Amino acid sequence: MDEITPDAGTVMVVDDEDMVVDAIQGFLELETDHLVLPFTSPRAALEHLESEPVHAIVADLMMPDLDGVQFLSRARSMRPEATRILLTGYADKENAILAINEAGLYQYLEKPWDNDVLAFAIRNGVERSLLFRELTERMAELEAANDELAGLRQRWIQAFL
Amino acid sequence: MNEGGLGPTAREITQARLATLGMLVAGIAHELNTPLGALNSNHHVIERALLKLGEILEDEVVTPDELDEVRRVVRATESVLRTNGIAVERMVNLVRNLRNFGRPTTSEPRPVDLHEGIEGTLALLGHELKEIEVVRDFGELPLVVCHPNRINQVFMNLVHNAAQAMHDGGVLTIRTRAEGDHARVRVADTGRGIPRDVIEEIFEPGFTTKGERIGMGLGLAITLQIVHQHGGEISVESEPGRGTTFDVDLPLRPPTGPARKEASE
Ligand SMILES: Nc1ncnc2c1ncn2[C@@H]1O[C@H](COP(=O)(O)OP(=O)(O)OP(=O)(O)O)[C@@H](O)[C@H]1O
Ligand SMILES: [Mg+2]
């Protein structure tokens, strides 16, 4: 399999408004190499995350059924490595700031968003996600090595006792 | 009801009007934001797409690869334009629905289609109604002689309260009927309802159960005042836990000439 670069990577876009999802998808497909997964239902998006990882998630704050913060919090517990970006409407700043902690936000963007800023956030988000994965792998390796060392030490101690 | 009792003071009316204005502005901003966001993004995409096409067409020869790219760009642009069509339509509709909201208060009462005001209110409060099913049970209504923006304020207060009472979703029904020489507008919700021991107080200025940050307790006091100014009546029925129904009765034309001007003017 090809190495994924920050300029590619999978991006999930979730907004209950078709219009917004279409616009972001149209832009990303024309201007970037990201694979775009569009969703107008946060529940369907969560189901997808259940089976498939993604590198970055862009979600709207104001959605019926499940709002953006709730959605991203659940996404976080399922796929902590997926970078979370919140799109907020007019005057939602306060909620967005609260969400930074609750949903572990990487960034929030106000609507109407700027495509270049969005693309930049997504690109960095994917990069961050790739680093996160690498880090987790290294940590696992380290832990395994540590366990091995501990086992070795145990055996030595036993040998001297 | 506080019939003949103390109504809201001039200062409270101004305060409430500012609050309504705030609601109006927030509503418009919110409702415009989504189509605007899409248009803004798509505008940028089309700009870049044209630039790309221009670059490809610059040198007389177009390779098969480039042709594929041209096709891709054109397809993407078409889809973006379709979205723009929908966005523009949404904005046009919103503005159309708001026709009656901006009229100055001091104007004479005039014949008004109440359904327009109701639609405008629903369009403005759309972001509060996302999780609510809205049922329009509209009957045939003759034009009603009134101050449209004041009457719209009545609809706005009632719909706003209904939305606030249905945090977890529900059904909002707006029913209109002509009954003899008056029009009846019913705003019914399936929200939390009003406890029996406070229902007598809800029209009192300052009565609120929402806490100071959310409500000033002026919505219904102002509503009552506006309805009375038009020679109309408002009544309420509620069952705690099941919902609330407000009935607004307006004479088709005000009984004694033009409606009185309010204290703040
Ligand atoms: N549809 C409703 N369902 C349940 N309770 C309601 C409804 N409408 C009004 N009430 C009750 O009546 C009170 C007074 O309503 P009113 O609209 O006058 O003030 P408010 O909504 O609290 O504040 P404001 O309208 O100034 O923002 C509310 O606080 C609420 O307790
Ligand atoms: Mg109110």
PDB file of N, CA and C in Angstrom, chain A residues 16-20 22-24 26-27 29-31 60 62-65 88-90 92 94 111-116, chain B residues 25-26 29-30 33-38 40-42 44-45 48-49 52 72-73 76 83 86-87 90 127 130-131 213:
ATOM      1  N   ASP A  16     -25.818  18.714   8.373  1.00  0.00           N
ATOM      2  CA  ASP A  16     -27.177  18.300   8.005  1.00  0.00           C
ATOM      3  C   ASP A  16     -27.658  19.018   6.743  1.00  0.00           C
ATOM      4  N   GLU A  17     -26.933  20.049   6.327  1.00  0.00           N
ATOM      5  CA  GLU A  17     -27.320  20.782   5.121  1.00  0.00           C
ATOM      6  C   GLU A  17     -26.564  20.235   3.911  1.00  0.00           C
ATOM      7  N   ASP A  18     -27.318  19.676   2.962  1.00  0.00           N
ATOM      8  CA  ASP A  18     -26.734  19.174   1.718  1.00  0.00           C
ATOM      9  C   ASP A  18     -25.782  20.175   1.084  1.00  0.00           C
ATOM     10  N   MET A  19     -26.304  21.420   1.052  1.00  0.00           N
ATOM     11  CA  MET A  19     -25.588  22.511   0.411  1.00  0.00           C
ATOM     12  C   MET A  19     -24.146  22.638   0.887  1.00  0.00           C
ATOM     13  N   VAL A  20     -23.979  22.547   2.193  1.00  0.00           N
ATOM     14  CA  VAL A  20     -22.649  22.732   2.781  1.00  0.00           C
ATOM     15  C   VAL A  20     -21.767  21.533   2.459  1.00  0.00           C
ATOM     16  N   ASP A  22     -22.067  19.471  -0.032  1.00  0.00           N
ATOM     17  CA  ASP A  22     -21.750  19.505  -1.464  1.00  0.00           C
ATOM     18  C   ASP A  22     -20.641  20.503  -1.765  1.00  0.00           C
ATOM     19  N   ALA A  23     -20.746  21.677  -1.153  1.00  0.00           N
ATOM     20  CA  ALA A  23     -19.764  22.722  -1.436  1.00  0.00           C
ATOM     21  C   ALA A  23     -18.376  22.271  -0.991  1.00  0.00           C
ATOM     22  N   ILE A  24     -18.277  21.738   0.234  1.00  0.00           N
ATOM     23  CA  ILE A  24     -16.966  21.336   0.745  1.00  0.00           C
ATOM     24  C   ILE A  24     -16.414  20.167  -0.066  1.00  0.00           C
ATOM     25  N   GLY A  26     -17.150  19.402  -3.187  1.00  0.00           N
ATOM     26  CA  GLY A  26     -16.791  19.908  -4.509  1.00  0.00           C
ATOM     27  C   GLY A  26     -15.421  20.559  -4.484  1.00  0.00           C
ATOM     28  N   PHE A  27     -15.216  21.376  -3.480  1.00  0.00           N
ATOM     29  CA  PHE A  27     -13.940  22.075  -3.356  1.00  0.00           C
ATOM     30  C   PHE A  27     -12.784  21.102  -3.144  1.00  0.00           C
ATOM     31  N   GLU A  29     -12.524  17.951  -3.740  1.00  0.00           N
ATOM     32  CA  GLU A  29     -12.267  17.031  -4.837  1.00  0.00           C
ATOM     33  C   GLU A  29     -11.575  17.723  -6.005  1.00  0.00           C
ATOM     34  N   LEU A  30     -11.903  18.983  -6.175  1.00  0.00           N
ATOM     35  CA  LEU A  30     -11.294  19.700  -7.295  1.00  0.00           C
ATOM     36  C   LEU A  30      -9.882  20.168  -6.965  1.00  0.00           C
ATOM     37  N   GLU A  31      -9.659  20.519  -5.729  1.00  0.00           N
ATOM     38  CA  GLU A  31      -8.414  21.219  -5.394  1.00  0.00           C
ATOM     39  C   GLU A  31      -7.418  20.386  -4.595  1.00  0.00           C
ATOM     40  N   ASP A  60     -20.374  20.138  11.377  1.00  0.00           N
ATOM     41  CA  ASP A  60     -21.136  21.347  11.677  1.00  0.00           C
ATOM     42  C   ASP A  60     -21.563  21.297  13.146  1.00  0.00           C
ATOM     43  N   MET A  62     -24.403  23.024  14.510  1.00  0.00           N
ATOM     44  CA  MET A  62     -25.851  22.978  14.674  1.00  0.00           C
ATOM     45  C   MET A  62     -26.467  21.905  13.814  1.00  0.00           C
ATOM     46  N   MET A  63     -26.680  20.734  14.409  1.00  0.00           N
ATOM     47  CA  MET A  63     -27.365  19.687  13.660  1.00  0.00           C
ATOM     48  C   MET A  63     -28.460  19.131  14.550  1.00  0.00           C
ATOM     49  N   PRO A  64     -29.628  18.834  13.973  1.00  0.00           N
ATOM     50  CA  PRO A  64     -30.666  18.227  14.776  1.00  0.00           C
ATOM     51  C   PRO A  64     -30.231  16.809  15.129  1.00  0.00           C
ATOM     52  N   ASP A  65     -30.837  16.245  16.144  1.00  0.00           N
ATOM     53  CA  ASP A  65     -30.558  14.860  16.503  1.00  0.00           C
ATOM     54  C   ASP A  65     -29.278  14.771  17.333  1.00  0.00           C
ATOM     55  N   THR A  88     -18.752  26.324  12.709  1.00  0.00           N
ATOM     56  CA  THR A  88     -19.784  26.941  13.539  1.00  0.00           C
ATOM     57  C   THR A  88     -20.476  28.055  12.775  1.00  0.00           C
ATOM     58  N   GLY A  89     -21.723  28.259  13.164  1.00  0.00           N
ATOM     59  CA  GLY A  89     -22.494  29.318  12.521  1.00  0.00           C
ATOM     60  C   GLY A  89     -22.241  30.644  13.190  1.00  0.00           C
ATOM     61  N   TYR A  90     -23.073  31.584  12.821  1.00  0.00           N
ATOM     62  CA  TYR A  90     -23.011  32.927  13.355  1.00  0.00           C
ATOM     63  C   TYR A  90     -23.207  32.912  14.867  1.00  0.00           C
ATOM     64  N   ASP A  92     -21.864  31.484  17.337  1.00  0.00           N
ATOM     65  CA  ASP A  92     -21.751  30.247  18.117  1.00  0.00           C
ATOM     66  C   ASP A  92     -20.399  30.149  18.807  1.00  0.00           C
ATOM     67  N   GLU A  94     -19.067  31.031  21.564  1.00  0.00           N
ATOM     68  CA  GLU A  94     -18.988  30.542  22.946  1.00  0.00           C
ATOM     69  C   GLU A  94     -19.075  29.023  23.000  1.00  0.00           C
ATOM     70  N   LYS A 111     -18.588  29.868   9.845  1.00  0.00           N
ATOM     71  CA  LYS A 111     -19.258  30.002   8.554  1.00  0.00           C
ATOM     72  C   LYS A 111     -19.551  31.462   8.297  1.00  0.00           C
ATOM     73  N   PRO A 112     -19.477  31.994   7.131  1.00  0.00           N
ATOM     74  CA  PRO A 112     -18.952  31.324   5.935  1.00  0.00           C
ATOM     75  C   PRO A 112     -17.437  31.131   6.033  1.00  0.00           C
ATOM     76  N   TRP A 113     -17.009  29.927   5.741  1.00  0.00           N
ATOM     77  CA  TRP A 113     -15.597  29.585   5.893  1.00  0.00           C
ATOM     78  C   TRP A 113     -14.806  29.998   4.654  1.00  0.00           C
ATOM     79  N   ASP A 114     -13.507  30.078   4.832  1.00  0.00           N
ATOM     80  CA  ASP A 114     -12.602  30.367   3.720  1.00  0.00           C
ATOM     81  C   ASP A 114     -11.992  29.043   3.265  1.00  0.00           C
ATOM     82  N   ASN A 115     -12.120  28.747   1.993  1.00  0.00           N
ATOM     83  CA  ASN A 115     -11.664  27.447   1.502  1.00  0.00           C
ATOM     84  C   ASN A 115     -10.185  27.197   1.758  1.00  0.00           C
ATOM     85  N   ASP A 116      -9.362  28.235   1.595  1.00  0.00           N
ATOM     86  CA  ASP A 116      -7.929  28.024   1.795  1.00  0.00           C
ATOM     87  C   ASP A 116      -7.621  27.696   3.249  1.00  0.00           C
TER      88      ASP A 116
ATOM     89  N   VAL B  25     -32.409  39.739  14.048  1.00  0.00           N
ATOM     90  CA  VAL B  25     -31.094  39.827  13.413  1.00  0.00           C
ATOM     91  C   VAL B  25     -30.373  38.487  13.500  1.00  0.00           C
ATOM     92  N   ALA B  26     -30.436  37.886  14.686  1.00  0.00           N
ATOM     93  CA  ALA B  26     -29.779  36.588  14.851  1.00  0.00           C
ATOM     94  C   ALA B  26     -30.400  35.577  13.897  1.00  0.00           C
ATOM     95  N   ALA B  29     -29.239  36.307  10.288  1.00  0.00           N
ATOM     96  CA  ALA B  29     -27.831  35.941  10.133  1.00  0.00           C
ATOM     97  C   ALA B  29     -27.688  34.425  10.066  1.00  0.00           C
ATOM     98  N   HIS B  30     -28.402  33.757  10.961  1.00  0.00           N
ATOM     99  CA  HIS B  30     -28.311  32.301  11.009  1.00  0.00           C
ATOM    100  C   HIS B  30     -28.819  31.655   9.728  1.00  0.00           C
ATOM    101  N   ASN B  33     -26.578  32.238   6.722  1.00  0.00           N
ATOM    102  CA  ASN B  33     -25.216  31.752   6.832  1.00  0.00           C
ATOM    103  C   ASN B  33     -24.939  30.479   6.038  1.00  0.00           C
ATOM    104  N   THR B  34     -25.881  29.581   6.061  1.00  0.00           N
ATOM    105  CA  THR B  34     -25.656  28.318   5.357  1.00  0.00           C
ATOM    106  C   THR B  34     -25.573  28.512   3.845  1.00  0.00           C
ATOM    107  N   PRO B  35     -26.602  29.126   3.225  1.00  0.00           N
ATOM    108  CA  PRO B  35     -26.467  29.336   1.777  1.00  0.00           C
ATOM    109  C   PRO B  35     -25.291  30.244   1.432  1.00  0.00           C
ATOM    110  N   LEU B  36     -25.028  31.210   2.296  1.00  0.00           N
ATOM    111  CA  LEU B  36     -23.918  32.119   2.038  1.00  0.00           C
ATOM    112  C   LEU B  36     -22.590  31.359   2.078  1.00  0.00           C
ATOM    113  N   GLY B  37     -22.458  30.485   3.043  1.00  0.00           N
ATOM    114  CA  GLY B  37     -21.241  29.685   3.159  1.00  0.00           C
ATOM    115  C   GLY B  37     -21.019  28.867   1.893  1.00  0.00           C
ATOM    116  N   ALA B  38     -22.090  28.251   1.409  1.00  0.00           N
ATOM    117  CA  ALA B  38     -21.983  27.426   0.211  1.00  0.00           C
ATOM    118  C   ALA B  38     -21.628  28.291  -1.000  1.00  0.00           C
ATOM    119  N   ASN B  40     -20.193  31.200  -1.115  1.00  0.00           N
ATOM    120  CA  ASN B  40     -18.861  31.757  -0.979  1.00  0.00           C
ATOM    121  C   ASN B  40     -17.800  30.731  -1.381  1.00  0.00           C
ATOM    122  N   SER B  41     -17.979  29.523  -0.876  1.00  0.00           N
ATOM    123  CA  SER B  41     -17.028  28.467  -1.184  1.00  0.00           C
ATOM    124  C   SER B  41     -17.079  28.128  -2.680  1.00  0.00           C
ATOM    125  N   ASN B  42     -18.285  28.040  -3.208  1.00  0.00           N
ATOM    126  CA  ASN B  42     -18.445  27.648  -4.609  1.00  0.00           C
ATOM    127  C   ASN B  42     -17.931  28.715  -5.574  1.00  0.00           C
ATOM    128  N   HIS B  44     -15.437  30.553  -5.137  1.00  0.00           N
ATOM    129  CA  HIS B  44     -14.005  30.351  -5.116  1.00  0.00           C
ATOM    130  C   HIS B  44     -13.635  29.135  -5.989  1.00  0.00           C
ATOM    131  N   VAL B  45     -14.437  28.090  -5.892  1.00  0.00           N
ATOM    132  CA  VAL B  45     -14.167  26.887  -6.687  1.00  0.00           C
ATOM    133  C   VAL B  45     -14.307  27.188  -8.177  1.00  0.00           C
ATOM    134  N   ARG B  48     -11.333  29.144  -9.515  1.00  0.00           N
ATOM    135  CA  ARG B  48     -10.158  28.295  -9.729  1.00  0.00           C
ATOM    136  C   ARG B  48     -10.347  27.379 -10.925  1.00  0.00           C
ATOM    137  N   ALA B  49     -11.582  26.894 -11.077  1.00  0.00           N
ATOM    138  CA  ALA B  49     -11.858  25.975 -12.182  1.00  0.00           C
ATOM    139  C   ALA B  49     -11.610  26.688 -13.512  1.00  0.00           C
ATOM    140  N   LYS B  52      -7.994  27.061 -14.184  1.00  0.00           N
ATOM    141  CA  LYS B  52      -7.426  25.793 -14.632  1.00  0.00           C
ATOM    142  C   LYS B  52      -7.719  25.571 -16.105  1.00  0.00           C
ATOM    143  N   ARG B  72     -13.330  16.678 -16.172  1.00  0.00           N
ATOM    144  CA  ARG B  72     -13.496  16.564 -14.717  1.00  0.00           C
ATOM    145  C   ARG B  72     -13.858  17.926 -14.122  1.00  0.00           C
ATOM    146  N   VAL B  73     -13.113  18.936 -14.556  1.00  0.00           N
ATOM    147  CA  VAL B  73     -13.333  20.277 -14.017  1.00  0.00           C
ATOM    148  C   VAL B  73     -14.737  20.774 -14.382  1.00  0.00           C
ATOM    149  N   ALA B  76     -17.321  19.009 -12.233  1.00  0.00           N
ATOM    150  CA  ALA B  76     -17.311  19.526 -10.857  1.00  0.00           C
ATOM    151  C   ALA B  76     -17.983  20.901 -10.805  1.00  0.00           C
ATOM    152  N   THR B  83     -25.622  23.437  -6.756  1.00  0.00           N
ATOM    153  CA  THR B  83     -25.725  23.808  -5.342  1.00  0.00           C
ATOM    154  C   THR B  83     -25.982  25.308  -5.203  1.00  0.00           C
ATOM    155  N   ILE B  86     -29.577  26.216  -5.601  1.00  0.00           N
ATOM    156  CA  ILE B  86     -30.378  25.923  -4.408  1.00  0.00           C
ATOM    157  C   ILE B  86     -30.134  26.985  -3.338  1.00  0.00           C
ATOM    158  N   ALA B  87     -28.864  27.376  -3.187  1.00  0.00           N
ATOM    159  CA  ALA B  87     -28.524  28.369  -2.167  1.00  0.00           C
ATOM    160  C   ALA B  87     -29.199  29.709  -2.460  1.00  0.00           C
ATOM    161  N   ARG B  90     -32.835  29.608  -1.677  1.00  0.00           N
ATOM    162  CA  ARG B  90     -33.076  29.669  -0.244  1.00  0.00           C
ATOM    163  C   ARG B  90     -33.031  31.120   0.242  1.00  0.00           C
ATOM    164  N   HIS B 127     -33.711  28.122  12.681  1.00  0.00           N
ATOM    165  CA  HIS B 127     -32.636  27.441  13.400  1.00  0.00           C
ATOM    166  C   HIS B 127     -33.079  26.951  14.774  1.00  0.00           C
ATOM    167  N   LYS B 130     -35.215  23.354  14.205  1.00  0.00           N
ATOM    168  CA  LYS B 130     -34.605  22.254  13.455  1.00  0.00           C
ATOM    169  C   LYS B 130     -35.105  20.883  13.906  1.00  0.00           C
ATOM    170  N   GLU B 131     -35.301  20.735  15.192  1.00  0.00           N
ATOM    171  CA  GLU B 131     -35.688  19.405  15.676  1.00  0.00           C
ATOM    172  C   GLU B 131     -37.181  19.275  15.863  1.00  0.00           C
ATOM    173  N   ARG B 213     -30.942  34.934  32.251  1.00  0.00           N
ATOM    174  CA  ARG B 213     -30.085  34.987  31.061  1.00  0.00           C
ATOM    175  C   ARG B 213     -30.859  34.635  29.791  1.00  0.00           C
TER     176      ARG B 213
END
